[in-house]
Amino acid sequence: MSNRFKRIISVILSVAVAAMITACGSGNNDHIMTDSAADAAGSVSDTTVIGFSQLGAESDWRSANSESMREAFSADKGYELLFEDGQQKQSKQITAIRSFIQQGVDYIVLAPVTQEGWDSVLLEAKEAEIPVIIVDRMVETEDDDLFTCWVGSDFYLEGRKACEWLHRYAASQGLSGNDLHIVNIQGTIGSSAQIGRTAGLEEYSAKYGWDLREETPGDFTQAKGREVMAQMLVTYNNINVVYCENDNEALGAIEAIEAAGKHAGPDIAGGDILIMSFDGVNQTAINYCLEGTIACIVECNPLHGPRVENIIQTLQNGGTPDKLEYVSETLYSSYETVREVRIDSETYPVTLLTQDVIDTRAY
Ligand code: AHR
């Protein structure tokens, strides 16, 4: 039995019970029951109910992503969006999914905080015959059939693009691998955004002989990025590259660098600390990239609302969406020295960041 059908039955039953109660009471309320029955029946037949478990509100990227989902699943387009904020806790997200199952939603959309630990609740959704669409970060499950499909970013590719850019930039400055003393401010540990970006950095550090001094979580937030960077500047006196796993962390790192009397910028040999980042959503970060304070930003596109809506339309029409849908993303820098990067025999251009580019971006 489909979830929509189950909801219709449940509404019919509740309307019938209410009508019986009214019949036992005053006859003056008859028209009220008729109207509410019509409303209830109408809302069930016309509305697609989406239960969305968002992982939190840690960054500008996340805010843009939540907004994109709200816009895509608006009431005037025939949707009811049940939005639950997981506040960075997997347990809260699991509770939200169970509540969506109990309510018999038509679709569940999950933006998972971490990759692992979803098998049981996804099995419950599958047994309830509710399609689950994973968005943004990935889940790691024993059986891929536990979810319908996924759409999001290739975080490992993002990391490798950033690192290949660094390799080429360092070469253009006459620096060799062991001249680079790098710290990594990681994202939420166990999230696929952290896992992929960290994996890229570790792989390229080994490949090019970079001195990767420390990797510490900054939880994708500005406050933690600042705190972690301040501590690293006390611990090491030769940091010249900071790999920030998102823009909010980069903003915090720049604050800490300036507070320590140092300078974030391109001139590594002259004592600058080079900042690398991911996302390209926060406007201050984009402006920092334009003026060169942030050396490069690998885009992570947050506008998944329309993509998830397309998937749902495909399912509604009886189609089969792609199991995995990777979003294509840009690499920005305002330094003109590196024009492209090459990974696995694929060439990716570096978009020279200018005010015109900023003005034509979608976010
Ligand atoms: O999963 C996407 C990442 O999560 C973004 O890079 C980061 O800003 C966000 O919090």
Coordinates of C-alpha atoms and ligand atoms in Angstrom, one line a residue:
M1 CA 0.0 0.0 0.0
S2 CA 1.5 3.4 -0.9
N3 CA 2.1 6.0 1.8
R4 CA -0.2 8.4 0.1
F5 CA -2.9 5.8 0.1
K6 CA -2.2 5.0 3.8
R7 CA -2.6 8.7 4.6
I8 CA -5.8 8.9 2.7
I9 CA -7.2 6.0 4.6
S10 CA -6.1 7.5 7.9
V11 CA -7.7 10.8 7.1
I12 CA -10.9 9.2 6.0
L13 CA -11.0 7.2 9.2
S14 CA -10.4 10.3 11.3
V15 CA -13.0 12.3 9.4
A16 CA -15.5 9.4 9.8
V17 CA -14.9 9.3 13.6
A18 CA -15.3 13.1 13.8
A19 CA -18.5 12.9 11.8
M20 CA -19.9 10.2 14.2
I21 CA -19.1 12.4 17.2
T22 CA -20.8 15.3 15.6
A23 CA -23.8 13.3 14.7
C24 CA -24.1 12.4 18.4
G25 CA -24.0 16.1 19.4
S26 CA -25.8 19.2 18.2
G27 CA -26.9 19.3 14.6
N28 CA -25.7 22.9 14.2
N29 CA -22.1 21.7 13.6
D30 CA -22.9 19.7 10.5
H31 CA -21.5 22.2 8.0
I32 CA -18.2 22.5 10.0
M33 CA -17.6 18.8 9.7
T34 CA -18.3 18.8 6.0
D35 CA -15.8 21.6 5.4
S36 CA -13.0 20.0 7.4
A37 CA -13.6 16.7 5.7
A38 CA -13.2 18.4 2.3
D39 CA -10.1 20.3 3.5
A40 CA -8.5 17.1 4.8
A41 CA -9.3 15.1 1.7
G42 CA -8.1 17.9 -0.5
S43 CA -4.7 18.3 1.3
V44 CA -4.0 14.6 1.1
S45 CA -4.7 14.2 -2.6
D46 CA -2.9 17.3 -3.8
T47 CA 0.2 17.6 -1.6
T48 CA 3.5 15.7 -1.7
V49 CA 4.9 15.5 1.7
I50 CA 8.7 15.6 2.1
G51 CA 10.4 14.9 5.4
F52 CA 13.8 16.6 5.3
S53 CA 16.4 15.8 7.9
Q54 CA 19.0 18.6 7.6
L55 CA 22.2 18.0 9.6
G56 CA 22.5 21.5 11.2
A57 CA 23.3 25.1 10.6
E58 CA 27.0 25.3 11.0
S59 CA 28.0 27.3 7.9
D60 CA 26.9 29.7 5.2
W61 CA 26.9 26.8 2.9
R62 CA 24.4 25.0 5.1
S63 CA 22.1 28.1 5.3
A64 CA 22.2 28.4 1.5
N65 CA 21.4 24.7 1.2
S66 CA 18.5 24.8 3.6
E67 CA 17.1 27.9 1.7
S68 CA 17.4 26.0 -1.6
M69 CA 15.4 23.1 -0.2
R70 CA 12.7 25.4 1.2
E71 CA 12.4 27.2 -2.1
A72 CA 12.2 24.0 -4.1
F73 CA 9.6 22.4 -1.8
S74 CA 7.2 25.3 -1.2
A75 CA 3.5 25.0 -0.5
D76 CA 2.6 26.9 -3.7
K77 CA 4.3 24.2 -5.8
G78 CA 2.2 21.5 -4.1
Y79 CA 4.6 20.3 -1.4
E80 CA 4.6 20.1 2.3
L81 CA 8.1 20.2 3.7
L82 CA 8.7 18.8 7.2
F83 CA 12.1 20.3 8.0
E84 CA 14.0 18.9 11.0
D85 CA 17.3 20.4 12.1
G86 CA 19.6 17.6 13.4
Q87 CA 21.9 20.1 15.3
Q88 CA 25.0 18.1 14.2
K89 CA 23.7 15.0 16.0
Q90 CA 23.2 11.7 14.2
S91 CA 20.8 10.5 17.0
K92 CA 18.6 13.5 16.3
Q93 CA 18.5 12.8 12.6
I94 CA 17.6 9.2 13.2
T95 CA 14.7 10.3 15.5
A96 CA 13.5 12.7 12.8
I97 CA 13.6 9.9 10.2
R98 CA 11.6 7.6 12.5
S99 CA 9.0 10.4 13.0
F100 CA 8.8 10.9 9.2
I101 CA 8.1 7.2 8.8
Q102 CA 5.4 7.3 11.5
Q103 CA 3.7 10.2 9.7
G104 CA 3.8 8.3 6.4
V105 CA 5.5 11.0 4.4
D106 CA 5.9 10.4 0.6
Y107 CA 9.6 10.9 0.5
I108 CA 12.5 11.2 3.0
V109 CA 15.4 13.4 2.2
L110 CA 18.5 13.0 4.4
A111 CA 21.6 15.3 4.6
P112 CA 23.6 13.1 6.8
V113 CA 26.1 14.6 9.4
T114 CA 28.5 11.6 9.1
Q115 CA 28.8 8.7 6.7
E116 CA 28.3 5.7 8.9
G117 CA 25.6 4.3 11.2
W118 CA 22.5 4.7 9.0
D119 CA 21.7 1.1 8.1
S120 CA 19.0 0.3 10.7
V121 CA 16.9 3.4 10.2
L122 CA 17.2 3.2 6.4
L123 CA 16.0 -0.4 6.6
E124 CA 13.0 0.9 8.6
A125 CA 12.2 3.4 5.9
K126 CA 12.6 0.8 3.2
E127 CA 10.2 -1.6 5.0
A128 CA 7.8 1.3 5.2
E129 CA 8.2 1.7 1.4
I130 CA 9.3 5.3 1.7
P131 CA 12.0 6.3 -0.9
V132 CA 15.0 7.9 0.8
I133 CA 17.1 10.5 -1.2
I134 CA 20.5 11.3 0.3
V135 CA 21.7 14.8 -0.4
D136 CA 25.1 16.5 0.0
R137 CA 27.2 14.2 2.1
M138 CA 27.2 10.4 1.5
V139 CA 26.1 7.5 3.6
E140 CA 28.2 4.3 3.9
T141 CA 25.8 1.3 4.0
E142 CA 26.2 -2.4 3.8
D143 CA 23.6 -2.5 1.1
D144 CA 23.2 0.3 -1.5
D145 CA 19.5 -0.6 -1.9
L146 CA 18.8 0.9 1.5
F147 CA 18.5 4.3 -0.2
T148 CA 17.0 5.3 -3.5
C149 CA 19.7 7.7 -4.7
W150 CA 22.2 10.4 -3.8
V151 CA 23.1 13.8 -5.2
G152 CA 26.0 15.9 -4.0
S153 CA 29.7 16.8 -4.4
D154 CA 32.7 14.7 -5.1
F155 CA 34.6 15.8 -2.0
Y156 CA 37.7 13.8 -2.8
L157 CA 38.0 15.4 -6.2
E158 CA 37.5 18.8 -4.6
G159 CA 40.5 18.0 -2.3
R160 CA 42.7 16.8 -5.1
K161 CA 41.9 19.9 -7.2
A162 CA 42.9 22.1 -4.4
C163 CA 46.2 20.2 -3.9
E164 CA 47.1 20.1 -7.5
W165 CA 46.6 23.8 -7.6
L166 CA 48.9 24.2 -4.6
H167 CA 51.6 22.0 -6.3
R168 CA 51.5 24.1 -9.4
Y169 CA 51.4 27.4 -7.5
A170 CA 54.4 26.4 -5.4
A171 CA 56.3 25.4 -8.5
S172 CA 55.5 28.8 -10.1
Q173 CA 57.1 30.5 -7.0
G174 CA 60.2 28.4 -7.2
L175 CA 59.3 26.4 -4.1
S176 CA 59.8 22.7 -3.7
G177 CA 57.6 20.2 -1.8
N178 CA 59.6 20.3 1.4
D179 CA 59.3 24.1 1.5
L180 CA 55.6 23.8 2.2
H181 CA 54.7 23.5 5.9
I182 CA 51.0 22.9 6.0
V183 CA 48.3 22.6 8.6
N184 CA 44.8 21.3 7.9
I185 CA 41.7 22.7 9.7
Q186 CA 39.4 19.7 9.1
G187 CA 35.6 19.7 8.9
T188 CA 33.3 17.6 11.0
I189 CA 35.1 14.3 11.5
G190 CA 33.4 11.4 9.8
S191 CA 31.5 13.5 7.3
S192 CA 32.2 12.7 3.7
A193 CA 33.2 16.4 3.1
Q194 CA 35.9 16.0 5.7
I195 CA 36.9 12.5 4.6
G196 CA 37.3 13.4 0.9
R197 CA 39.1 16.7 1.4
T198 CA 41.4 15.3 4.0
A199 CA 42.1 12.2 1.8
G200 CA 43.1 14.5 -1.0
L201 CA 45.5 16.5 1.1
E202 CA 47.1 13.4 2.7
E203 CA 47.6 11.8 -0.7
Y204 CA 49.2 14.8 -2.3
S205 CA 51.4 15.5 0.8
A206 CA 52.8 12.0 0.4
K207 CA 53.1 12.4 -3.4
Y208 CA 54.9 15.8 -3.4
G209 CA 56.8 15.5 -0.1
W210 CA 54.9 18.3 1.7
D211 CA 55.5 18.8 5.4
L212 CA 51.9 18.2 6.7
R213 CA 52.4 19.4 10.3
E214 CA 49.0 18.8 11.8
E215 CA 45.3 18.1 11.1
T216 CA 42.8 19.2 13.6
P217 CA 39.0 19.5 13.4
G218 CA 37.4 22.9 13.1
D219 CA 33.9 21.6 12.8
F220 CA 33.2 23.7 9.7
T221 CA 32.7 26.8 11.9
Q222 CA 34.4 30.2 12.1
A223 CA 34.8 30.2 15.9
K224 CA 36.5 26.8 15.9
G225 CA 38.6 27.7 12.9
R226 CA 39.9 30.7 14.8
E227 CA 40.6 28.8 18.0
V228 CA 42.4 25.9 16.2
M229 CA 44.5 28.3 14.1
A230 CA 45.5 30.4 17.1
Q231 CA 46.7 27.2 18.8
M232 CA 48.6 26.0 15.8
L233 CA 50.4 29.3 15.4
V234 CA 51.7 28.9 19.0
T235 CA 52.8 25.3 18.4
Y236 CA 54.6 25.8 15.1
N237 CA 56.6 28.7 13.9
N238 CA 56.9 27.8 10.3
I239 CA 53.4 27.3 9.0
N240 CA 53.1 28.8 5.5
V241 CA 50.0 27.0 4.1
V242 CA 46.6 26.6 5.8
Y243 CA 44.2 24.1 4.2
C244 CA 40.7 25.0 5.5
E245 CA 38.0 22.5 4.8
N246 CA 35.4 25.3 4.4
D247 CA 35.1 29.1 4.1
N248 CA 33.9 29.7 7.6
E249 CA 37.0 28.0 9.0
A250 CA 39.1 30.1 6.6
L251 CA 37.6 33.3 8.0
G252 CA 38.4 32.2 11.5
A253 CA 42.0 31.2 10.5
I254 CA 42.6 34.6 8.9
E255 CA 41.4 36.3 12.1
A256 CA 43.8 34.3 14.2
I257 CA 46.7 34.9 11.7
E258 CA 46.1 38.7 11.8
A259 CA 45.8 38.6 15.6
A260 CA 49.2 36.9 15.7
G261 CA 50.7 39.8 13.7
K262 CA 51.1 37.7 10.6
H263 CA 49.7 38.1 7.0
A264 CA 47.5 35.9 4.9
G265 CA 48.5 36.1 1.2
P266 CA 50.3 34.8 -1.8
D267 CA 54.0 35.6 -1.0
I268 CA 55.1 32.4 0.8
A269 CA 58.8 33.1 0.3
G270 CA 58.2 36.6 1.7
G271 CA 56.6 35.3 4.9
D272 CA 52.9 35.2 4.0
I273 CA 50.6 32.4 5.0
L274 CA 48.7 31.0 2.0
I275 CA 45.1 30.2 2.7
M276 CA 43.1 27.5 0.8
S277 CA 39.4 26.9 1.2
F278 CA 36.3 25.2 0.0
D279 CA 32.7 26.3 -0.7
G280 CA 32.6 29.8 -2.3
V281 CA 29.3 30.7 -0.6
N282 CA 30.2 33.2 2.1
Q283 CA 30.6 36.7 0.5
T284 CA 33.4 37.8 2.7
A285 CA 35.4 34.7 1.7
I286 CA 34.7 35.3 -1.9
N287 CA 35.9 38.9 -1.6
Y288 CA 39.0 37.7 0.2
C289 CA 39.7 35.4 -2.7
L290 CA 39.1 38.3 -5.1
E291 CA 41.7 40.4 -3.3
G292 CA 44.2 37.5 -2.8
T293 CA 43.9 37.0 1.0
I294 CA 42.5 33.5 0.2
A295 CA 44.6 31.9 -2.5
C296 CA 42.0 29.6 -3.9
I297 CA 38.5 28.3 -3.2
V298 CA 37.2 25.0 -4.6
E299 CA 33.5 25.5 -5.1
C300 CA 31.1 23.3 -3.2
N301 CA 27.6 23.9 -4.7
P302 CA 24.8 24.1 -2.1
L303 CA 21.8 24.5 -4.5
H304 CA 20.5 21.0 -4.2
G305 CA 16.8 21.9 -3.8
P306 CA 16.0 21.8 -7.6
R307 CA 18.1 18.7 -8.0
V308 CA 16.2 16.8 -5.3
E309 CA 13.0 18.1 -6.8
N310 CA 13.9 16.7 -10.2
I311 CA 14.6 13.3 -8.6
I312 CA 11.2 13.4 -6.9
Q313 CA 9.5 14.3 -10.1
T314 CA 11.3 11.4 -11.9
L315 CA 10.1 9.0 -9.1
Q316 CA 6.5 10.5 -9.2
N317 CA 6.4 9.8 -13.0
G318 CA 7.5 6.2 -12.4
G319 CA 11.1 6.7 -13.6
T320 CA 14.4 5.7 -12.1
P321 CA 16.8 8.5 -11.2
D322 CA 20.6 8.0 -11.4
K323 CA 21.8 6.2 -8.3
L324 CA 24.7 8.7 -7.8
E325 CA 24.6 12.3 -9.2
Y326 CA 27.8 14.3 -8.9
V327 CA 27.5 18.0 -9.2
S328 CA 30.2 19.8 -11.4
E329 CA 32.1 22.5 -9.5
T330 CA 34.5 25.3 -10.2
L331 CA 38.0 26.1 -8.8
Y332 CA 38.4 29.9 -8.2
S333 CA 41.6 31.9 -7.7
S334 CA 42.5 35.5 -8.5
Y335 CA 46.2 34.6 -8.9
E336 CA 46.9 34.3 -12.6
T337 CA 49.8 31.8 -12.4
V338 CA 47.8 28.6 -12.4
R339 CA 45.3 28.3 -15.3
E340 CA 44.3 24.7 -15.0
V341 CA 44.9 21.5 -13.0
R342 CA 45.1 17.9 -14.2
I343 CA 43.8 14.9 -12.3
D344 CA 43.5 11.4 -13.6
S345 CA 44.1 12.6 -17.1
E346 CA 41.2 15.0 -16.8
T347 CA 41.9 18.8 -17.1
Y348 CA 39.9 21.3 -14.9
P349 CA 40.2 25.0 -15.6
V350 CA 40.9 27.5 -12.9
T351 CA 38.3 30.3 -13.1
L352 CA 40.1 33.6 -12.6
L353 CA 38.0 35.3 -10.0
T354 CA 36.9 38.8 -11.0
Q355 CA 34.1 41.1 -9.9
D356 CA 32.2 40.1 -13.1
V357 CA 32.5 36.5 -12.2
I358 CA 31.2 37.2 -8.7
D359 CA 28.3 39.3 -10.1
T360 CA 27.1 36.5 -12.4
R361 CA 27.2 33.7 -9.8
A362 CA 23.9 32.1 -8.7
Y363 CA 24.7 32.6 -5.0
Ligands
AHR1 O1 28.9 18.9 3.3 C1 29.2 20.2 2.7 C2 30.0 20.9 3.7 O2 29.3 21.1 4.9 C3 30.4 22.3 3.3 O3 31.7 22.4 2.7 C4 30.5 23.0 4.6 O4 30.6 24.4 4.6 C5 29.3 22.5 5.2 O5 29.1 22.8 6.5

